[in-house]
Coordinates of C-alpha atoms in Angstrom, one line a residue:
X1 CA -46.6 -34.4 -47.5
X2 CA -45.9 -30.4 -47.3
X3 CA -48.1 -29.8 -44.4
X4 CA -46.0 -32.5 -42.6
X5 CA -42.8 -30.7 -42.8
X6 CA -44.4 -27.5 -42.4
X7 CA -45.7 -29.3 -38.9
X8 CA -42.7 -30.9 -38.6
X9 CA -40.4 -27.4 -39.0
X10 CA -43.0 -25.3 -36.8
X11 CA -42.6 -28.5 -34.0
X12 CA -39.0 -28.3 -33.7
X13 CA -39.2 -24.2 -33.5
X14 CA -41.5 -24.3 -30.9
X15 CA -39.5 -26.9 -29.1
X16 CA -36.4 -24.8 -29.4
X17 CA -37.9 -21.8 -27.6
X18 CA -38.6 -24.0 -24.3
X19 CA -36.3 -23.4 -21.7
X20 CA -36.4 -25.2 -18.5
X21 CA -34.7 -24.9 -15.0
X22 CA -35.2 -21.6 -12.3
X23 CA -35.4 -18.6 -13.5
X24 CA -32.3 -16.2 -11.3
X25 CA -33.8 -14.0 -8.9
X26 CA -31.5 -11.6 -6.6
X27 CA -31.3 -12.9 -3.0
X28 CA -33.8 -10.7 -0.9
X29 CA -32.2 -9.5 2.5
X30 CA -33.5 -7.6 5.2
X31 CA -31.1 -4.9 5.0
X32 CA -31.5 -1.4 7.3
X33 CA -32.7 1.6 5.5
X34 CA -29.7 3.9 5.9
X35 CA -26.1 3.6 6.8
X36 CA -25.0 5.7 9.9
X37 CA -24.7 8.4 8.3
X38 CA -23.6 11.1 11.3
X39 CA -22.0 14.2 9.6
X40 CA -22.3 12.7 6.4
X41 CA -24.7 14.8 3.1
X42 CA -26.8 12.4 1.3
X43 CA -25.6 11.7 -2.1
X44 CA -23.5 9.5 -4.8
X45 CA -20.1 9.8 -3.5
X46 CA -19.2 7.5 -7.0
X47 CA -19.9 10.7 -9.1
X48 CA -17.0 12.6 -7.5
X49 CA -13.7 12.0 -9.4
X50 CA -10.9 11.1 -7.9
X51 CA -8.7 13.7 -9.4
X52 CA -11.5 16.2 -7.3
X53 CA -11.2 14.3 -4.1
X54 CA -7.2 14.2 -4.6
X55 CA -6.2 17.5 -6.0
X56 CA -2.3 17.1 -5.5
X57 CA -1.1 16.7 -8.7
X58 CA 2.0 14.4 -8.4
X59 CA -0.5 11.9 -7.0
X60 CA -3.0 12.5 -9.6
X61 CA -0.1 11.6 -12.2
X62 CA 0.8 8.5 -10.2
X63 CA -2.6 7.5 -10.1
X64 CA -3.0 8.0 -13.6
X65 CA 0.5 5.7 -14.6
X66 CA -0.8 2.9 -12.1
X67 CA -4.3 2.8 -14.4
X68 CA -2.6 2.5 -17.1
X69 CA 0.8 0.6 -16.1
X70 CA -0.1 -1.5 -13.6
X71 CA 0.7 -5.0 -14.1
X72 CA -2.4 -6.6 -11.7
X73 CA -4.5 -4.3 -13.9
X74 CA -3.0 -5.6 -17.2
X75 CA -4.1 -9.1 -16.2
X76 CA -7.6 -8.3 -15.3
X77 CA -7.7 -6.5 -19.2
X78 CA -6.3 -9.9 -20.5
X79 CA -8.6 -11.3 -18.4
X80 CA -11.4 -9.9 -20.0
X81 CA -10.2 -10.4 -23.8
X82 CA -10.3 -14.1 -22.5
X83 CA -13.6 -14.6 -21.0
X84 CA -14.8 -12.4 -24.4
X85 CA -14.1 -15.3 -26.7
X86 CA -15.1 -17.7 -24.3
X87 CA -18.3 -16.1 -23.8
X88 CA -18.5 -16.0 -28.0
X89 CA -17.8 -19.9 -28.1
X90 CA -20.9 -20.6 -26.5
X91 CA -23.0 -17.8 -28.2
X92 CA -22.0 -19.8 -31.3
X93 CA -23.0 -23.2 -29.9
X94 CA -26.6 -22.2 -30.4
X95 CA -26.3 -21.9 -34.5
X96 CA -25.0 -24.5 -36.6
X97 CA -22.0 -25.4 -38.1
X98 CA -21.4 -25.2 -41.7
X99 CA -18.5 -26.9 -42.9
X100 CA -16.8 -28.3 -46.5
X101 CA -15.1 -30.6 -48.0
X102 CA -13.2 -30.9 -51.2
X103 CA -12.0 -34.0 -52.8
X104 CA -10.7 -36.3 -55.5
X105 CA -9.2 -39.6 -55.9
X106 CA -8.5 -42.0 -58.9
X107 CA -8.6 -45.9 -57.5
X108 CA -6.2 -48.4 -59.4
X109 CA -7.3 -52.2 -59.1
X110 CA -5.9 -55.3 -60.9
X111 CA -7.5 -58.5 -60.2
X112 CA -5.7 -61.4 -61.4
X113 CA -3.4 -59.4 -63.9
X114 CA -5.9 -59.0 -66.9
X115 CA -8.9 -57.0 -65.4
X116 CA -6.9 -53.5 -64.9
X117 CA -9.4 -50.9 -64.0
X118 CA -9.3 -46.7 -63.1
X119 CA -11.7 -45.5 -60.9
X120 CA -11.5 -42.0 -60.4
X121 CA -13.9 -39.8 -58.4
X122 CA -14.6 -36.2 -57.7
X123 CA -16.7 -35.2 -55.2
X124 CA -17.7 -31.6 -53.1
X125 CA -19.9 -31.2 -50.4
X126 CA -21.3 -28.8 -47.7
X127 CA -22.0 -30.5 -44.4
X128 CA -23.9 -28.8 -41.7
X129 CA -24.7 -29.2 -38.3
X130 CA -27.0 -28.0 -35.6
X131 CA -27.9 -29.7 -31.5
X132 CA -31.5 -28.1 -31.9
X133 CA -32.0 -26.3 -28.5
X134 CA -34.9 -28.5 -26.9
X135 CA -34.7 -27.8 -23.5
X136 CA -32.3 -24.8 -23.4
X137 CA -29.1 -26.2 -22.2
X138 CA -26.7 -24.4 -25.0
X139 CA -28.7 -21.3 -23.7
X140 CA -27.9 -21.9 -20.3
X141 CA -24.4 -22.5 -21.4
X142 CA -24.4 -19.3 -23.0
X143 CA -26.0 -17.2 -19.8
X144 CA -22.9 -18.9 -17.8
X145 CA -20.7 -17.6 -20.3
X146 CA -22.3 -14.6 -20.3
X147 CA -22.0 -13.9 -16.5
X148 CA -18.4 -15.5 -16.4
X149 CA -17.4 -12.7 -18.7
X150 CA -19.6 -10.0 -16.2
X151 CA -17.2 -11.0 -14.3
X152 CA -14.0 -10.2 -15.0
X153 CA -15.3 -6.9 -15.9
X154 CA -16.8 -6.3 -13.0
X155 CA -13.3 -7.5 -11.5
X156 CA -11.7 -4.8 -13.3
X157 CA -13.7 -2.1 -12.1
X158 CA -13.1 -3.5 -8.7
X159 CA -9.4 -3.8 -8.8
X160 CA -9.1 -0.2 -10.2
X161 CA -11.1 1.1 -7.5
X162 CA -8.6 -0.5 -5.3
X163 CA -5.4 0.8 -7.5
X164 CA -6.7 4.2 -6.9
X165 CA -6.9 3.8 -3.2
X166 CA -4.0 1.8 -2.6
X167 CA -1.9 4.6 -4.3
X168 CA -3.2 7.5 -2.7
X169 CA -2.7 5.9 0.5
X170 CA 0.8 4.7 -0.3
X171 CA 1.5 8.6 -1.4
X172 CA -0.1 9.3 1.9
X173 CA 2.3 7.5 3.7
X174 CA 5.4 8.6 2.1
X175 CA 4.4 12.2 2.6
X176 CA 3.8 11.0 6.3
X177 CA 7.3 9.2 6.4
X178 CA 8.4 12.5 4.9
X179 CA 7.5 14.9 7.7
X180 CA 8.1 12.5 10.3
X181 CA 12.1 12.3 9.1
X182 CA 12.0 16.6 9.0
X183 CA 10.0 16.5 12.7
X184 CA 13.2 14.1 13.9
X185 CA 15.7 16.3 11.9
X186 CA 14.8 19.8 13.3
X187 CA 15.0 17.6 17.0
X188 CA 18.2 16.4 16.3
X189 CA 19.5 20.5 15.5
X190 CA 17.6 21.0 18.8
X191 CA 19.6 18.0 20.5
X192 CA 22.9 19.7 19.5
X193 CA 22.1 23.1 20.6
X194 CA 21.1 21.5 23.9
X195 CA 24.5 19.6 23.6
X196 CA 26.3 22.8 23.5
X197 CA 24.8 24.7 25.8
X198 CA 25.0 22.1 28.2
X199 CA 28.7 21.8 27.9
X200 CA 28.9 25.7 28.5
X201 CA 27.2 25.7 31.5
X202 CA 29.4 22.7 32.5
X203 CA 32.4 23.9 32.3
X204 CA 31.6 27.3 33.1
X205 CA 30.7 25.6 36.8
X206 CA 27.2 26.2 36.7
X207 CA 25.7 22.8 36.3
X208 CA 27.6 19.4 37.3
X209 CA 28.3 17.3 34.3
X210 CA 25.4 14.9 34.8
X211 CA 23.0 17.6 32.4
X212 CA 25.7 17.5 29.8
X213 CA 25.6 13.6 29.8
X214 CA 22.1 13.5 29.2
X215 CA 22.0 15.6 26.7
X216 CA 24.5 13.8 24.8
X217 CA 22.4 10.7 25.4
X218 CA 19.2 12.2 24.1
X219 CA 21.4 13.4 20.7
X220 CA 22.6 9.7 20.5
X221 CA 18.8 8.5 20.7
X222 CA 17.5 11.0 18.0
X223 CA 20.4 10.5 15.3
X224 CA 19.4 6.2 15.8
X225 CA 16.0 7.6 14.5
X226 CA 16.7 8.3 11.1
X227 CA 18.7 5.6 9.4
X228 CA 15.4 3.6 10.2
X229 CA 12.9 6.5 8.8
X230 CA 15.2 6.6 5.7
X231 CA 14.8 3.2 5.0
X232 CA 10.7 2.5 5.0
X233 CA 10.8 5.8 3.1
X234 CA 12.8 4.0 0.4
X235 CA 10.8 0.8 1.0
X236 CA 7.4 2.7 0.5
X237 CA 8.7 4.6 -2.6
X238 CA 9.5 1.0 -4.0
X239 CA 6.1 0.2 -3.1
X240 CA 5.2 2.9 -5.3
X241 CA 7.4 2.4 -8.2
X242 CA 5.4 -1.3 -8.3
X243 CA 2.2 0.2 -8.2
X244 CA 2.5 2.3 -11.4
X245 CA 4.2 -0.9 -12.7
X246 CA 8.1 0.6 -13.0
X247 CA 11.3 -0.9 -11.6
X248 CA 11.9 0.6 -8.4
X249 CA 14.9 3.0 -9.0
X250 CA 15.3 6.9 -8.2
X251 CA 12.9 8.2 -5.9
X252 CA 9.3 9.3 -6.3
X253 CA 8.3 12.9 -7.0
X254 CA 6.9 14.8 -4.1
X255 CA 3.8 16.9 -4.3
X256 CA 2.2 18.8 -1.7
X257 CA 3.3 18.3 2.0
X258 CA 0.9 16.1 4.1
X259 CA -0.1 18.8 6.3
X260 CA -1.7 20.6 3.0
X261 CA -3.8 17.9 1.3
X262 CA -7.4 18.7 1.4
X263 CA -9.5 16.8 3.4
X264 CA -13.0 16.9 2.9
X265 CA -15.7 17.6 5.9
X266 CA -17.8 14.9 4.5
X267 CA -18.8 12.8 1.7
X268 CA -21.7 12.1 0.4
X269 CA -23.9 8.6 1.3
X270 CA -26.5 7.0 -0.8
X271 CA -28.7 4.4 0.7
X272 CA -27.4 0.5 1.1
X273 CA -29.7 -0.3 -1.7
X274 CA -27.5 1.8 -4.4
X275 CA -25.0 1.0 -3.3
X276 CA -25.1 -2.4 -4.0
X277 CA -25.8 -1.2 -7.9
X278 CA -22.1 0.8 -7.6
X279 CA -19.9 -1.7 -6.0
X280 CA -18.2 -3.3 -8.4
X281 CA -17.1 -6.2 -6.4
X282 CA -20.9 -6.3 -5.1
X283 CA -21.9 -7.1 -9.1
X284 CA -19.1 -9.4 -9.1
X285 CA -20.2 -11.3 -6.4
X286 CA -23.8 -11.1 -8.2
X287 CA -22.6 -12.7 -11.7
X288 CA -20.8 -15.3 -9.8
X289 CA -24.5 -15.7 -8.5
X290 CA -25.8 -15.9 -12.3
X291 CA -23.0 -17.8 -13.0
X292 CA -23.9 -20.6 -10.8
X293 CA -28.3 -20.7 -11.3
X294 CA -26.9 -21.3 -15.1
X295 CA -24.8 -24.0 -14.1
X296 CA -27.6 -25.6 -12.4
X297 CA -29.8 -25.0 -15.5
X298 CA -27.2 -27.1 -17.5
X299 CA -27.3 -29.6 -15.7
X300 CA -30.8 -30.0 -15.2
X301 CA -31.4 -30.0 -19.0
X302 CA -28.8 -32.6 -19.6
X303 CA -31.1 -35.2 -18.1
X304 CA -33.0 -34.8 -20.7
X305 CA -32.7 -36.4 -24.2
X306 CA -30.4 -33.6 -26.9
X307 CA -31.3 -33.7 -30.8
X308 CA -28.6 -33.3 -33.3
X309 CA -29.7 -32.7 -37.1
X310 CA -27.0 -32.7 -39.9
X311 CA -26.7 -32.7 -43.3
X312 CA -24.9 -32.6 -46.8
X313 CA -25.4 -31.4 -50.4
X314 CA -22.7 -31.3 -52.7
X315 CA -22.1 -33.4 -55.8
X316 CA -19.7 -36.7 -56.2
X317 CA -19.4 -38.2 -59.8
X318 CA -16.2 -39.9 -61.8
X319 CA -15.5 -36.8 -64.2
X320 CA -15.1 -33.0 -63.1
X321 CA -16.9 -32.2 -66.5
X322 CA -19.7 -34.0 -65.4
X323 CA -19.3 -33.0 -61.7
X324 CA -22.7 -31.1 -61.2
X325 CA -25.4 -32.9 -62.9
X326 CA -24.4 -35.8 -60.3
X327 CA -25.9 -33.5 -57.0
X328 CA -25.9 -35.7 -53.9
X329 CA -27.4 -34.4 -50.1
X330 CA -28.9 -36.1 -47.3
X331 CA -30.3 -35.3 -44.2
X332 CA -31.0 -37.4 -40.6
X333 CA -31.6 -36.9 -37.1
X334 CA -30.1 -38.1 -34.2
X335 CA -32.3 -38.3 -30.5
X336 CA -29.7 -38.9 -27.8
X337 CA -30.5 -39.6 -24.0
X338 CA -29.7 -40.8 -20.8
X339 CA -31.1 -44.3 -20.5
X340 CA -29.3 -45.6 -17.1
X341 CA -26.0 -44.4 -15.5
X342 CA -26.6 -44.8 -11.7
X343 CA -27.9 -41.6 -11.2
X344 CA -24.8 -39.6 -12.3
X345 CA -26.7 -37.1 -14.1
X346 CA -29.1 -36.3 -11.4
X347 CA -26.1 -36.3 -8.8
X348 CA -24.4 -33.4 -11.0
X349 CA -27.8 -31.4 -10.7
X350 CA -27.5 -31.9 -7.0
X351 CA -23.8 -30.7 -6.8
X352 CA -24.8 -27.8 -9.3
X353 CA -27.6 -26.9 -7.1
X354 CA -25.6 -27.3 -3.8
X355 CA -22.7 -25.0 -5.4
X356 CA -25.3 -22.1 -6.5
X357 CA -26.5 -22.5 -2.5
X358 CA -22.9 -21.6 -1.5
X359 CA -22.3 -18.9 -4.3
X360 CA -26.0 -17.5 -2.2
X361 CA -24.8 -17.5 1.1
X362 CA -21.5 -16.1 -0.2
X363 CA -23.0 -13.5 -2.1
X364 CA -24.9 -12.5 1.4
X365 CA -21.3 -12.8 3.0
X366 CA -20.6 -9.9 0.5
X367 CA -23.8 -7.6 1.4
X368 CA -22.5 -8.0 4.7
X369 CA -18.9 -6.9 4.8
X370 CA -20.1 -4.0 2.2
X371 CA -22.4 -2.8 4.7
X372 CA -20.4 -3.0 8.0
X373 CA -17.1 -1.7 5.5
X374 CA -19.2 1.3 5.0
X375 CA -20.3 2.1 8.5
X376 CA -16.9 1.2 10.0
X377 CA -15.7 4.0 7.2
X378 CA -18.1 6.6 8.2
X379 CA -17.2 6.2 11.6
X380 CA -13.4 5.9 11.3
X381 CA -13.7 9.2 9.2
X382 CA -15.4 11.1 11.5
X383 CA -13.4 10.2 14.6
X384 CA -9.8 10.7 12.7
X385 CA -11.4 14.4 12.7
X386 CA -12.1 14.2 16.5
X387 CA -8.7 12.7 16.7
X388 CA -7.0 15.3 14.8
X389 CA -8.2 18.0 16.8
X390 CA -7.3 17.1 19.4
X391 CA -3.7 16.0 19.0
X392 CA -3.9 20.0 17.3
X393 CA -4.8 21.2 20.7
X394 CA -1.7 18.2 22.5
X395 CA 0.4 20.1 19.7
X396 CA -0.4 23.9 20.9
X397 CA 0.3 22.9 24.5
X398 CA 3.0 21.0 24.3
X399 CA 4.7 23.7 22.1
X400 CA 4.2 26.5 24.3
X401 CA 5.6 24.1 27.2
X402 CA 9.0 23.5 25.6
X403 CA 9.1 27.4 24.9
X404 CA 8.5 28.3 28.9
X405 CA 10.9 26.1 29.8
X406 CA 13.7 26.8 27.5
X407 CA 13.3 30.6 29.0
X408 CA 13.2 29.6 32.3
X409 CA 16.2 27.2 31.8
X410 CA 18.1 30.0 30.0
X411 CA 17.4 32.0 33.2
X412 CA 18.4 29.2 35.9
X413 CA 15.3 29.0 37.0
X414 CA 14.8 25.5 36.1
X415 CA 17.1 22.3 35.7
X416 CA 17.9 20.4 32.2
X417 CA 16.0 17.8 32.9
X418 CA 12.9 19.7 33.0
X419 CA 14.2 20.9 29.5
X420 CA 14.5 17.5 28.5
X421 CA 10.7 16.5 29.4
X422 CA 9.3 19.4 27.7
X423 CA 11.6 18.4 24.2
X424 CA 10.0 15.0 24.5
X425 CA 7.0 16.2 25.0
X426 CA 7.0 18.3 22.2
X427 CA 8.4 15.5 20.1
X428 CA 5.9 13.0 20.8
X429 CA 2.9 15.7 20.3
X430 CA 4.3 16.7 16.7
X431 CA 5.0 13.1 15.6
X432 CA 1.3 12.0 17.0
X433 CA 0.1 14.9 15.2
X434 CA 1.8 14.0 12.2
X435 CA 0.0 10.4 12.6
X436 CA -3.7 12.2 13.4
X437 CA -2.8 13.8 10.1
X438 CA -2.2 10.6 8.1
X439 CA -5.3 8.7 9.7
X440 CA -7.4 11.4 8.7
X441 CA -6.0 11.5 5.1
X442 CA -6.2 7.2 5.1
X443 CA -10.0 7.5 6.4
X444 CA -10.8 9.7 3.5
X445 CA -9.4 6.8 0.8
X446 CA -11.2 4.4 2.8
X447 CA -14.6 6.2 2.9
X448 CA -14.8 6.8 -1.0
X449 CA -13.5 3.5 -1.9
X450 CA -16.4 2.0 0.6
X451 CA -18.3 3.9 -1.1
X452 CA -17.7 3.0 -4.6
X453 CA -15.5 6.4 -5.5
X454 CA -12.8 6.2 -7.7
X455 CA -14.1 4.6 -11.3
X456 CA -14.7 8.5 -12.3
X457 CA -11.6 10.8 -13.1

C-alpha cells in the first residue's frame, strides 16, 4: 500500500514538471553588419549621460523635474505597480490554496410537539487546494504574466528616453524662438534708423520721397513680426511647463543662448546587433513577442484534460470540550477535460497562434524602423553640420554686404533700395542661420535618442 502512494506522489511530480507547447526563440533577421556610420567613433553612445551630452544647466534641471514630475511618466510607474501584482497572481496560481473555516450551530427540531430535541455542532477545518500543473498551462500563464510585466518596464525606460529628448528639444526651440525675436528686434532699430535717415535726405532735397516710403514700409513689415514670435514663444514655454508636469504660468528660465550649446563632432555607434539589447522600445517589442508564444502555450495545453486535488482536516463534533478527539479530513481528485465543443478549443490555439504570427512580423516592423531611425539620424546629424557651415559662410557674406552698402549709401554712391536688398539679405542669412543652428542642436537629440542615450544621468 506505501509503495503505491510513494508511486502515486513521484507520478504526479513527474507529471508536473512536463511542459508542452514551443519553446520562444528570437526571430532571426538578416540584418547588415554596421550602420553607416560616416564621421561617427565606434562605441555605446547609451553610456554617455545626458547631463554630459547637455551641459546647460537650466535644461539639465528641466530634464530632471520632467523625470520626476511628469504626468505620462507617472502612469507608466502605476503602470508597472499594476502589471507587478498581476504578474504575482499568476506566480501564485502554481501553489495551492489553503483556506479555513470556523463554525458552530445548535439545530432546534420539534416533531409533533413532544419530541423536542438540541442538536448543536462545532466544527473547524482547513481546506486546501491545488490544479496540479500537468501540462504546464499555469506556467505558461505565469511566463505571460511575466513578459506583460517586461513590459511596462521596458515602456518606462522607453518613454523616459523620449521625456529626455522631447525636453531638450523643446528647450532647443525656445532658445531658437529666443534669438529669432532679438535677430527681428535689432532689425526693427535698424528699420528706424533707416526711417530717419531717409526722411533727412527727403526733406533735405536729396532723394524723392519714394525711399522714405519704403522704408516706412519695411518698418511696418518687421514690427508685424514679433507679436507672432511672442506668441509660439509663450506657446512653447507652455509646452514646457507640461512637460515637467506644472501648470503653465510665468515663464521658463533661460540658460545658455542657443548659439553656445555644445554640440558634439560625433557620437559613438555600436553595431545593430547591440543595439537591439539597448532599445528599450526594441525589448518591448520583444516581451510583447514572449507575451504572445505564452499565450499560444495556454491555449495549447488547455486542450488537454487539468487535475484539481483538494482536501480537508479539521475536526466537527457536538461539544467544544470534545472538539478534537472527533478529527475529520478527506481527500479526492478531480480529472477535467474537453470531451466535444465543436472545435472551440483548438480554434483558440489557432487564433493564439495567428496573433503571436502578427506580434512576429510586428516585432520585425520594429528592427526595421530602429535600423533606418538610426541611419536617417547619423545622416541628418552629419549634414545639419554641412548645413551649418555653410549658412556661417551665407552669414559672413551677407554681413559684410549690408556693411558696403550702408557706406556707399551714406556716401550717395548708391540708392535706398540697394540698402534695402542688402538689410534683407542680411536678415534672411541670420534668421537661416539661427535655424542651421537649431537643426544641428535637434540632430544631436535625435542621434542619442536613436541610439538608446538618455537612461544614464
Amino acid at each position: 500500500m506505501n509503495k503505491i502512494k510513494y508511486i502515486l506522489a513521484l507520478s504526479l511530480i513527474l507529471l508536473s514538471s512536463c511542459k508542452i507547447g514551443q519553446k520562444y526563440e528570437q526571430p532571426q533577421m538578416d540584418m547588415p553588419q554596421t550602420f553607416e556610420t560616416r564621421g561617427m567613433i565606434e562605441g555605446n553612445a547609451s553610456d554617455i549621460g545626458w547631463s554630459t551630452l547637455y551641459s546647460d544647466t537650466v535644461l539639465q534641471g528641466l530634464i530632471t523635474k520632467a523625470l520626476e514630475h511628469n504626468k505620462d511618466m507617472l502612469v507608466a510607474t502605476a503602470r508597472i505597480k499594476e502589471m507587478a501584482a498581476n504578474k504575482r497572481i499568476s506566480f501564485a496560481n502554481m501553489f495551492p490554496e489553503l483556506g479555513g473555516e470556523i463554525a458552530g450551530q445548535r439545530e432546534y427540531t420539534n416533531y409533533g410537539g413532544d419530541a423536542k430535541s438540541y442538536d448543536p455542532e462545532v466544527r473547524a477545518n482547513l481546506n486546501v487546494s491545488w490544479e496540479l500543473d500537468i501540462w504546464g498551462k499555469l506556467r505558461w500563464a505565469n511566463d505571460a504574466g511575466v513578459a506583460a510585466y517586461m513590459q511596462t518596464v521596458e515602456a518606462q525606460r522607453a518613454l523616459h528616453l523620449t521625456i529626455v529628448a522631447q525636453v531638450a528639444q523643446s528647450y532647443f526651440e525656445l532658445k531658437s524662438l529666443d534669438r529669432q525675436l532679438e535677430i527681428v528686434k535689432q532689425t526693427l532699430d535698424a528699420r528706424r534708423e533707416g526711417v530717419r535717415f531717409a526722411k533727412l535726405r527727403y526733406e533735405g532735397g536729396l532723394t524723392s520721397e519714394i525711399p522714405y516710403r519704403q522704408s516706412l514700409v519695411e518698418l511696418a513689415r518687421t514690427e508685424t513680426l514679433i507679436p507672432a514670435l511672442e506668441n509660439e514663444i509663450k506657446l512653447k514655454e507652455n509646452d514646457l511647463f507640461v512637460l515637467v508636469g506644472e501648470f503653465p504660468s510665468g515663464a521658463i528660465a533661460r540658460g545658455e543662448d542657443i548659439d553656445h550649446q555644445q554640440v558634439p563632432q560625433s557620437l559613438p555607434v555600436d553595431l545593430p546587433s547591440s543595439l537591439l539589447k539597448r532599445r528599450p522600445d526594441m525589448m518591448q517589442a520583444e516581451q510583447k513577442l514572449i507575451e504572445a508564444n505564452a499565450e499560444v502555450g495556454i491555449a495549447y495545453t488547455e486542450m488537454f484534460p487539468s487535475l484539481r486535488l483538494t482536501g480537508r482536516l479539521g475536526g466537527e463534533n457536538s461539544e467544544l470540550t470534545d472538539f478534537l478527539k472527533s478529527p475529520t479530513w478527506f481527500i479526492s481528485g478531480v480529472l477535467t477535460g474537453p470531451i466535444f465543443n465543436m472545435g472551440k478549443n483548438k480554434a483558440k490555439h489557432n487564433a493564439a497562434k495567428a496573433a503571436y504570427e502578427q506580434e512576429v512580423y510586428g516585432y520585425e516592423k520594429s528592427v526595421l524602423e530602429a535600423f533606418k531611425e538610426v541611419n536617417n539620424s547619423i545622416n541628418t546629424f552629419n549634414k545639419m553640420k554641412e548645413v551649418y557651415r555653410s549658412q556661417q559662410a551665407l552669414y559672413n557674406s551677407a554681413k559684410s554686404y549690408h556693411e558696403l552698402a550702408t557706406l556707399q549709401y551714406v556716401n550717395g554712391v548708391i540708392s535706398y533700395i540697394d540698402v534695402l536688398d542688402a538689410q534683407r539679405q542680411l536678415f534672411d542669412a541670420e534668421i537661416a542661420l539661427n535655424k542651421a543652428t537649431l537643426n544641428e542642436l535637434v540632430s544631436v537629440v535625435a542621434l542619442y535618442k536613436a541610439l538608446g542615450g538618455g537612461l544614464v544621468k
